[in-house]
Amino acid sequence: MELGNRNSERATTPALALSHGYDPAKANQIDTSPMTGDIRPVRIPEPERGVSIEAVPLKTIFLHVTKSCNLSCCYCYFSANKPLPDEMTRIEFGRVWEDIVTLKPQRVVFTGGEPLLRKDILQLLCDLRDADPHHHVLRCLNNNGYLVTPPLAEELVGLVDEVRVSLDALAERNDALRGKGSFDAAVRALDYLHAVGFEPKVLVTVTSMSIPDLREFLCLLIAKGITRMNLNHFRAIGCGAEHPEWAAATSDIDGAVQQAWEECYPRQPVPQEPDNPAVHINCGVGSFISIMPNGDVFPCHELMMPEFLCGNVRQQSLTEICRRHSLLDKLRGLDFHQLARQDKNLVSLTGPDMCLGSVFARTRSLPVWRETLALRHLQMD
């Protein structure tokens, strides 16, 4: 059970890591690897110039293949509904696959919107698989479960390494937050995926509204054989931008998770985070990117602001966008504790649930940002 934000792709608390087929008998196998300073730059040869360049090492690329969605989650960070008028075609995505394989991120996450609404989603997955014959990059698929059928689950075998299904609470509260029938659709999808051999992961957005369900909800998932979960803190962006009160307290989340563990594994001690000398200097920014349906590239979905536009894959190669000394590289090197020492208004960056996007949105007028990142188009209040 991973407790972190959707971008992090890692555990950020000692409480209950059940991801990657977690075995409670092996409580030391919790993924707590630091997001910065632990992977080296990628060297990319340029034969025509007889040289090689260095690119920022990426852990995850989030590929938003569409903004179209068949649900209406009240806190959707992407405000997904209808597709953008200029979404990339299969041919345009085809120009990106070689760069992705060259950059060798740990994984590419096909997401949306609802990616299964793209009629060519299986072709896109096939194209990335074919571009990566040595399988350097894990292929992951996010979805809400509505469009998963037994035949589709069969087709996904061999195309994706991991299928993630969004589900946030017990039936009544989940449907109130995400849309009528969404709970049953997600549970059916999990059953269909299990039937063909997948160990699907459940993506849970935790809000103050869903906290009352969390302990029982986690126990329900575990009883169904689901032990791969990622608990994502609600962020006040997108549809939820005007509702900061929807954020759940970390202590409430940890308490519910611990209660669920003790109820489901009464004879197993709650796993503790192993000693790790590495220091988390930031939230992982710069270690992943989000590619929008129109080709725009941002450091993450919480930094989808003009100041943080890294480029567009229609206009330049992804390897060029991810070169060393780019904005992405500057972000990766940020030390949140140092920023907080430079300006006391940034002290929240040093908290346990630190997030650059949410803090920047409140403090974008501070001179420290221009001095540290030399941001283009910085909007000063």
Short mmCIF file of C-alpha atoms in Angstrom, two decimals:
data_model
loop_
_atom_site.label_atom_id
_atom_site.label_comp_id
_atom_site.label_asym_id
_atom_site.label_seq_id
_atom_site.Cartn_x
_atom_site.Cartn_y
_atom_site.Cartn_z
CA MET A 1 0.00 0.00 0.00
CA GLU A 2 1.79 3.11 -1.20
CA LEU A 3 1.00 6.37 0.53
CA GLY A 4 2.07 9.22 -1.66
CA ASN A 5 0.94 11.42 -4.50
CA ARG A 6 0.20 10.12 -7.96
CA ASN A 7 3.32 11.60 -9.42
CA SER A 8 5.65 10.15 -6.82
CA GLU A 9 5.26 6.48 -7.72
CA ARG A 10 6.82 5.60 -4.41
CA ALA A 11 6.02 5.05 -0.74
CA THR A 12 6.47 8.09 1.48
CA THR A 13 5.52 6.69 4.87
CA PRO A 14 6.46 3.63 6.89
CA ALA A 15 2.80 2.66 7.14
CA LEU A 16 1.85 -0.42 5.21
CA ALA A 17 3.57 -0.83 1.87
CA LEU A 18 1.67 -3.57 0.06
CA SER A 19 2.65 -2.70 -3.46
CA HIS A 20 4.36 -4.92 -6.01
CA GLY A 21 2.67 -8.05 -4.64
CA TYR A 22 3.83 -7.21 -1.12
CA ASP A 23 4.26 -10.15 1.22
CA PRO A 24 3.52 -9.18 4.85
CA ALA A 25 6.07 -11.77 5.93
CA LYS A 26 8.75 -9.61 4.27
CA ALA A 27 8.11 -6.33 5.98
CA ASN A 28 11.49 -4.91 5.04
CA GLN A 29 10.63 -4.81 1.33
CA ILE A 30 9.05 -1.38 1.38
CA ASP A 31 9.81 0.87 -1.57
CA THR A 32 11.30 3.97 0.05
CA SER A 33 13.95 4.75 -2.54
CA PRO A 34 14.71 8.48 -2.74
CA MET A 35 13.48 10.32 -5.79
CA THR A 36 16.57 12.45 -6.26
CA GLY A 37 20.28 11.85 -6.49
CA ASP A 38 19.97 8.08 -6.93
CA ILE A 39 20.10 7.72 -10.72
CA ARG A 40 22.68 9.03 -13.13
CA PRO A 41 22.11 11.24 -16.18
CA VAL A 42 21.27 9.39 -19.41
CA ARG A 43 23.87 9.67 -22.16
CA ILE A 44 22.33 9.99 -25.63
CA PRO A 45 24.60 9.54 -28.66
CA GLU A 46 24.36 11.98 -31.54
CA PRO A 47 26.16 10.08 -34.34
CA GLU A 48 25.86 12.88 -36.90
CA ARG A 49 27.89 15.13 -34.58
CA GLY A 50 30.13 12.43 -33.19
CA VAL A 51 29.21 13.37 -29.64
CA SER A 52 26.76 12.40 -26.94
CA ILE A 53 24.55 14.57 -24.78
CA GLU A 54 23.28 14.11 -21.26
CA ALA A 55 19.60 13.98 -20.41
CA VAL A 56 17.78 14.16 -17.08
CA PRO A 57 17.17 10.64 -15.71
CA LEU A 58 13.43 10.03 -15.49
CA LYS A 59 11.55 7.54 -13.36
CA THR A 60 8.08 8.00 -14.81
CA ILE A 61 6.51 9.55 -17.90
CA PHE A 62 2.79 10.22 -17.58
CA LEU A 63 1.31 10.13 -21.06
CA HIS A 64 -2.08 11.86 -21.10
CA VAL A 65 -3.44 10.44 -24.34
CA THR A 66 -6.80 12.24 -24.09
CA LYS A 67 -8.74 14.70 -21.95
CA SER A 68 -11.98 12.86 -22.69
CA CYS A 69 -13.60 11.10 -19.72
CA ASN A 70 -16.86 9.25 -19.04
CA LEU A 71 -16.91 10.13 -15.33
CA SER A 72 -17.25 13.44 -13.50
CA CYS A 73 -15.06 13.18 -10.41
CA CYS A 74 -15.57 16.32 -8.33
CA TYR A 75 -11.83 16.63 -7.63
CA CYS A 76 -10.33 15.65 -11.00
CA TYR A 77 -6.92 17.36 -11.24
CA PHE A 78 -7.18 17.45 -15.05
CA SER A 79 -10.78 18.74 -15.20
CA ALA A 80 -11.28 15.96 -17.72
CA ASN A 81 -14.50 15.89 -19.73
CA LYS A 82 -14.28 16.43 -23.48
CA PRO A 83 -11.24 15.71 -25.65
CA LEU A 84 -9.02 18.60 -26.62
CA PRO A 85 -9.55 19.75 -30.23
CA ASP A 86 -5.87 19.21 -31.08
CA GLU A 87 -5.00 15.87 -29.44
CA MET A 88 -2.05 14.03 -30.92
CA THR A 89 -2.62 11.31 -33.50
CA ARG A 90 -1.17 7.82 -33.52
CA ILE A 91 1.39 8.95 -36.09
CA GLU A 92 2.46 11.86 -33.89
CA PHE A 93 2.78 9.60 -30.85
CA GLY A 94 4.86 7.30 -33.03
CA ARG A 95 7.56 9.97 -33.23
CA VAL A 96 7.83 9.98 -29.43
CA TRP A 97 8.37 6.26 -28.78
CA GLU A 98 12.01 6.18 -29.92
CA ASP A 99 12.86 9.08 -27.63
CA ILE A 100 11.12 7.40 -24.70
CA VAL A 101 13.07 4.18 -25.22
CA THR A 102 16.30 6.20 -25.54
CA LEU A 103 15.59 8.02 -22.26
CA LYS A 104 14.80 4.70 -20.53
CA PRO A 105 12.41 5.86 -17.78
CA GLN A 106 11.37 3.12 -15.40
CA ARG A 107 7.79 3.30 -16.64
CA VAL A 108 5.36 5.04 -18.96
CA VAL A 109 1.86 5.50 -17.58
CA PHE A 110 -0.91 5.80 -20.18
CA THR A 111 -3.53 8.01 -18.57
CA GLY A 112 -6.12 10.65 -19.34
CA GLY A 113 -8.90 11.53 -18.99
CA GLU A 114 -9.98 7.97 -19.59
CA PRO A 115 -7.38 6.46 -21.96
CA LEU A 116 -9.67 3.59 -22.97
CA LEU A 117 -11.92 6.13 -24.71
CA ARG A 118 -9.25 6.47 -27.40
CA LYS A 119 -10.21 4.08 -30.17
CA ASP A 120 -6.54 3.50 -30.95
CA ILE A 121 -5.33 2.92 -27.37
CA LEU A 122 -4.40 -0.71 -28.05
CA GLN A 123 -2.46 0.38 -31.14
CA LEU A 124 -0.59 2.98 -29.09
CA LEU A 125 0.36 0.32 -26.55
CA CYS A 126 1.43 -2.03 -29.36
CA ASP A 127 3.54 0.69 -30.94
CA LEU A 128 5.46 1.39 -27.72
CA ARG A 129 5.95 -2.34 -27.15
CA ASP A 130 7.32 -2.75 -30.68
CA ALA A 131 9.63 0.25 -30.25
CA ASP A 132 11.06 -1.31 -27.08
CA PRO A 133 11.87 -4.92 -28.04
CA HIS A 134 14.21 -5.37 -25.07
CA HIS A 135 11.48 -4.16 -22.70
CA HIS A 136 13.53 -1.50 -20.96
CA VAL A 137 10.40 0.48 -20.05
CA LEU A 138 7.41 -0.78 -18.06
CA ARG A 139 4.05 0.00 -19.65
CA CYS A 140 1.25 0.95 -17.24
CA LEU A 141 -2.39 1.76 -17.94
CA ASN A 142 -4.62 3.90 -15.72
CA ASN A 143 -8.40 3.59 -16.13
CA ASN A 144 -11.67 3.91 -14.23
CA GLY A 145 -12.91 0.38 -14.98
CA TYR A 146 -16.04 1.26 -16.94
CA LEU A 147 -14.73 0.08 -20.30
CA VAL A 148 -12.88 -3.04 -19.13
CA THR A 149 -14.51 -6.22 -20.42
CA PRO A 150 -13.26 -9.83 -20.34
CA PRO A 151 -12.15 -9.63 -24.01
CA LEU A 152 -10.34 -6.33 -23.43
CA ALA A 153 -8.61 -7.72 -20.34
CA GLU A 154 -7.35 -10.59 -22.51
CA GLU A 155 -6.08 -8.16 -25.13
CA LEU A 156 -4.11 -6.22 -22.52
CA VAL A 157 -2.08 -9.31 -21.61
CA GLY A 158 1.37 -8.77 -23.09
CA LEU A 159 0.64 -5.16 -23.93
CA VAL A 160 0.89 -3.72 -20.41
CA ASP A 161 2.86 -4.70 -17.35
CA GLU A 162 0.49 -3.10 -14.88
CA VAL A 163 -3.16 -2.02 -14.97
CA ARG A 164 -4.30 0.58 -12.44
CA VAL A 165 -7.97 1.11 -11.58
CA SER A 166 -9.25 4.23 -9.79
CA LEU A 167 -11.49 3.59 -6.79
CA ASP A 168 -11.77 5.93 -3.82
CA ALA A 169 -14.23 4.68 -1.20
CA LEU A 170 -17.07 2.27 -0.44
CA ALA A 171 -19.91 2.18 -2.97
CA GLU A 172 -22.20 4.98 -1.75
CA ARG A 173 -19.50 7.53 -1.06
CA ASN A 174 -17.39 6.55 -4.07
CA ASP A 175 -20.33 7.02 -6.45
CA ALA A 176 -21.18 10.37 -4.87
CA LEU A 177 -17.63 11.55 -5.53
CA ARG A 178 -16.92 9.92 -8.90
CA GLY A 179 -20.26 9.15 -10.54
CA LYS A 180 -23.16 6.71 -10.26
CA GLY A 181 -22.15 3.09 -10.89
CA SER A 182 -18.41 3.82 -10.79
CA PHE A 183 -17.80 1.56 -7.77
CA ASP A 184 -19.39 -1.52 -9.35
CA ALA A 185 -17.64 -0.82 -12.66
CA ALA A 186 -14.24 -0.63 -10.99
CA VAL A 187 -14.80 -3.79 -8.95
CA ARG A 188 -15.89 -5.70 -12.07
CA ALA A 189 -12.79 -4.50 -13.87
CA LEU A 190 -10.57 -5.74 -11.03
CA ASP A 191 -12.24 -9.16 -11.25
CA TYR A 192 -11.81 -9.33 -15.03
CA LEU A 193 -8.15 -8.36 -14.76
CA HIS A 194 -7.51 -10.90 -12.00
CA ALA A 195 -9.12 -13.59 -14.14
CA VAL A 196 -6.52 -13.18 -16.91
CA GLY A 197 -3.54 -13.09 -14.54
CA PHE A 198 -3.01 -9.42 -13.75
CA GLU A 199 -2.34 -8.15 -10.23
CA PRO A 200 -4.08 -4.80 -10.73
CA LYS A 201 -3.22 -1.79 -8.64
CA VAL A 202 -5.95 0.38 -7.11
CA LEU A 203 -5.40 4.15 -7.24
CA VAL A 204 -7.12 5.86 -4.31
CA THR A 205 -7.54 9.62 -4.08
CA VAL A 206 -7.98 10.30 -0.36
CA THR A 207 -10.10 13.27 0.66
CA SER A 208 -11.64 14.46 3.89
CA MET A 209 -14.92 13.13 2.49
CA SER A 210 -13.63 9.59 2.00
CA ILE A 211 -11.68 9.27 5.26
CA PRO A 212 -14.68 7.76 7.14
CA ASP A 213 -14.61 4.83 4.69
CA LEU A 214 -10.86 4.34 4.44
CA ARG A 215 -10.23 1.59 7.00
CA GLU A 216 -13.19 -0.55 5.89
CA PHE A 217 -12.47 0.20 2.23
CA LEU A 218 -8.86 -1.01 2.49
CA CYS A 219 -9.97 -4.14 4.31
CA LEU A 220 -12.49 -4.81 1.55
CA LEU A 221 -9.80 -4.54 -1.11
CA ILE A 222 -7.45 -6.83 0.79
CA ALA A 223 -10.27 -9.36 1.25
CA LYS A 224 -10.67 -9.34 -2.55
CA GLY A 225 -6.97 -10.13 -2.96
CA ILE A 226 -5.93 -6.58 -3.87
CA THR A 227 -2.67 -5.72 -2.14
CA ARG A 228 -1.30 -3.23 -4.70
CA MET A 229 -2.63 0.18 -3.74
CA ASN A 230 -1.47 3.74 -4.09
CA LEU A 231 -3.02 6.28 -1.74
CA ASN A 232 -2.88 9.73 -3.32
CA HIS A 233 -3.39 12.90 -1.31
CA PHE A 234 -6.04 15.19 -2.76
CA ARG A 235 -4.57 18.40 -4.16
CA ALA A 236 -6.63 21.56 -4.61
CA ILE A 237 -6.13 21.82 -8.37
CA GLY A 238 -8.35 21.27 -11.39
CA CYS A 239 -11.97 20.67 -10.42
CA GLY A 240 -11.03 20.82 -6.74
CA ALA A 241 -9.12 24.10 -6.93
CA GLU A 242 -11.66 25.97 -4.83
CA HIS A 243 -11.90 23.34 -2.13
CA PRO A 244 -8.72 23.11 -0.04
CA GLU A 245 -10.90 21.81 2.80
CA TRP A 246 -11.19 18.50 0.93
CA ALA A 247 -7.59 17.67 1.85
CA ALA A 248 -7.36 14.90 4.44
CA ALA A 249 -4.94 15.10 7.34
CA THR A 250 -1.94 12.80 6.94
CA SER A 251 -2.45 11.61 10.54
CA ASP A 252 -6.00 10.52 9.70
CA ILE A 253 -4.80 8.61 6.64
CA ASP A 254 -1.99 6.90 8.58
CA GLY A 255 -4.38 6.00 11.38
CA ALA A 256 -6.87 4.37 9.01
CA VAL A 257 -4.10 2.50 7.20
CA GLN A 258 -2.67 1.19 10.48
CA GLN A 259 -6.11 0.06 11.66
CA ALA A 260 -6.66 -1.75 8.37
CA TRP A 261 -3.31 -3.53 8.70
CA GLU A 262 -4.01 -4.62 12.26
CA GLU A 263 -7.43 -5.92 11.28
CA CYS A 264 -6.28 -7.78 8.16
CA TYR A 265 -2.89 -8.99 9.43
CA PRO A 266 -3.38 -9.32 13.23
CA ARG A 267 -0.31 -11.53 13.66
CA GLN A 268 2.03 -9.36 11.61
CA PRO A 269 3.72 -6.31 13.12
CA VAL A 270 3.15 -3.06 11.32
CA PRO A 271 6.19 -2.64 9.04
CA GLN A 272 8.51 0.21 9.82
CA GLU A 273 10.45 2.20 7.29
CA PRO A 274 13.97 0.76 7.00
CA ASP A 275 16.92 3.00 7.79
CA ASN A 276 17.89 4.96 4.70
CA PRO A 277 20.81 7.41 4.79
CA ALA A 278 19.56 9.20 1.68
CA VAL A 279 17.79 12.50 2.30
CA HIS A 280 14.69 13.50 0.37
CA ILE A 281 15.54 17.01 -0.68
CA ASN A 282 12.35 17.60 -2.68
CA CYS A 283 9.08 15.98 -3.76
CA GLY A 284 10.67 14.21 -6.72
CA VAL A 285 10.08 17.05 -9.15
CA GLY A 286 12.29 16.65 -12.20
CA SER A 287 12.23 12.86 -11.97
CA PHE A 288 9.04 12.54 -13.97
CA ILE A 289 7.17 14.43 -16.67
CA SER A 290 3.59 14.77 -17.88
CA ILE A 291 2.96 14.86 -21.63
CA MET A 292 -0.39 16.44 -22.43
CA PRO A 293 -2.74 15.23 -25.21
CA ASN A 294 -1.61 18.16 -27.39
CA GLY A 295 2.10 17.42 -26.87
CA ASP A 296 2.87 20.02 -24.19
CA VAL A 297 5.36 18.76 -21.61
CA PHE A 298 5.21 19.77 -17.94
CA PRO A 299 7.18 18.56 -14.90
CA CYS A 300 3.99 17.15 -13.35
CA HIS A 301 0.23 17.62 -13.39
CA GLU A 302 0.45 20.07 -10.47
CA LEU A 303 2.79 22.35 -12.41
CA MET A 304 0.70 22.71 -15.56
CA MET A 305 1.33 26.46 -15.66
CA PRO A 306 2.87 28.62 -18.40
CA GLU A 307 5.97 29.16 -16.27
CA PHE A 308 6.70 25.43 -16.22
CA LEU A 309 6.07 24.52 -19.86
CA CYS A 310 9.18 22.53 -20.78
CA GLY A 311 8.39 22.22 -24.48
CA ASN A 312 6.11 20.44 -26.93
CA VAL A 313 6.91 17.10 -28.56
CA ARG A 314 5.30 18.28 -31.80
CA GLN A 315 7.93 21.01 -32.06
CA GLN A 316 11.03 19.38 -30.60
CA SER A 317 12.24 15.96 -29.58
CA LEU A 318 11.61 14.66 -26.09
CA THR A 319 15.34 14.06 -25.65
CA GLU A 320 15.97 17.75 -26.35
CA ILE A 321 13.29 18.77 -23.84
CA CYS A 322 14.90 16.55 -21.20
CA ARG A 323 18.50 17.65 -21.74
CA ARG A 324 20.72 18.52 -18.80
CA HIS A 325 20.70 22.19 -17.78
CA SER A 326 17.08 22.50 -18.90
CA LEU A 327 14.24 23.71 -16.66
CA LEU A 328 13.57 20.07 -15.80
CA ASP A 329 17.16 19.65 -14.63
CA LYS A 330 16.96 22.80 -12.50
CA LEU A 331 13.80 21.50 -10.86
CA ARG A 332 15.40 18.15 -10.16
CA GLY A 333 18.21 19.86 -8.29
CA LEU A 334 15.97 21.94 -6.03
CA ASP A 335 16.60 21.58 -2.32
CA PHE A 336 13.35 22.47 -0.57
CA HIS A 337 15.07 22.98 2.77
CA GLN A 338 17.47 25.47 1.20
CA LEU A 339 14.55 27.32 -0.41
CA ALA A 340 12.83 27.51 2.97
CA ARG A 341 16.00 29.02 4.46
CA GLN A 342 16.04 31.61 1.68
CA ASP A 343 12.42 32.63 2.26
CA LYS A 344 10.38 31.73 5.33
CA ASN A 345 7.21 31.82 3.19
CA LEU A 346 8.35 28.50 1.72
CA VAL A 347 8.68 26.61 5.00
CA SER A 348 5.72 24.37 4.04
CA LEU A 349 8.02 22.80 1.43
CA THR A 350 9.79 21.01 4.27
CA GLY A 351 6.64 19.30 5.58
CA PRO A 352 5.91 15.57 5.36
CA ASP A 353 3.54 15.98 2.40
CA MET A 354 5.62 18.48 0.48
CA CYS A 355 4.49 19.50 -3.00
CA LEU A 356 6.11 22.15 -5.15
CA GLY A 357 2.98 22.77 -7.22
CA SER A 358 0.66 23.64 -4.37
CA VAL A 359 3.26 25.88 -2.67
CA PHE A 360 4.22 27.68 -5.89
CA ALA A 361 0.57 28.44 -6.67
CA ARG A 362 0.39 30.40 -3.40
CA THR A 363 3.82 32.05 -3.60
CA ARG A 364 4.53 32.60 -7.30
CA SER A 365 5.22 36.32 -6.77
CA LEU A 366 8.21 35.69 -4.49
CA PRO A 367 11.57 36.81 -5.97
CA VAL A 368 13.17 33.51 -4.92
CA TRP A 369 11.50 31.70 -7.81
CA ARG A 370 12.90 34.02 -10.44
CA GLU A 371 16.33 33.90 -8.82
CA THR A 372 16.40 30.12 -8.43
CA LEU A 373 14.76 28.88 -11.62
CA ALA A 374 14.92 31.85 -14.02
CA LEU A 375 11.35 30.99 -14.98
CA ARG A 376 10.03 32.23 -18.28
CA HIS A 377 6.72 34.13 -18.33
CA LEU A 378 6.77 34.37 -14.52
CA GLN A 379 3.48 35.96 -13.54
CA MET A 380 4.13 38.47 -10.77
CA ASP A 381 1.24 39.62 -8.59
#
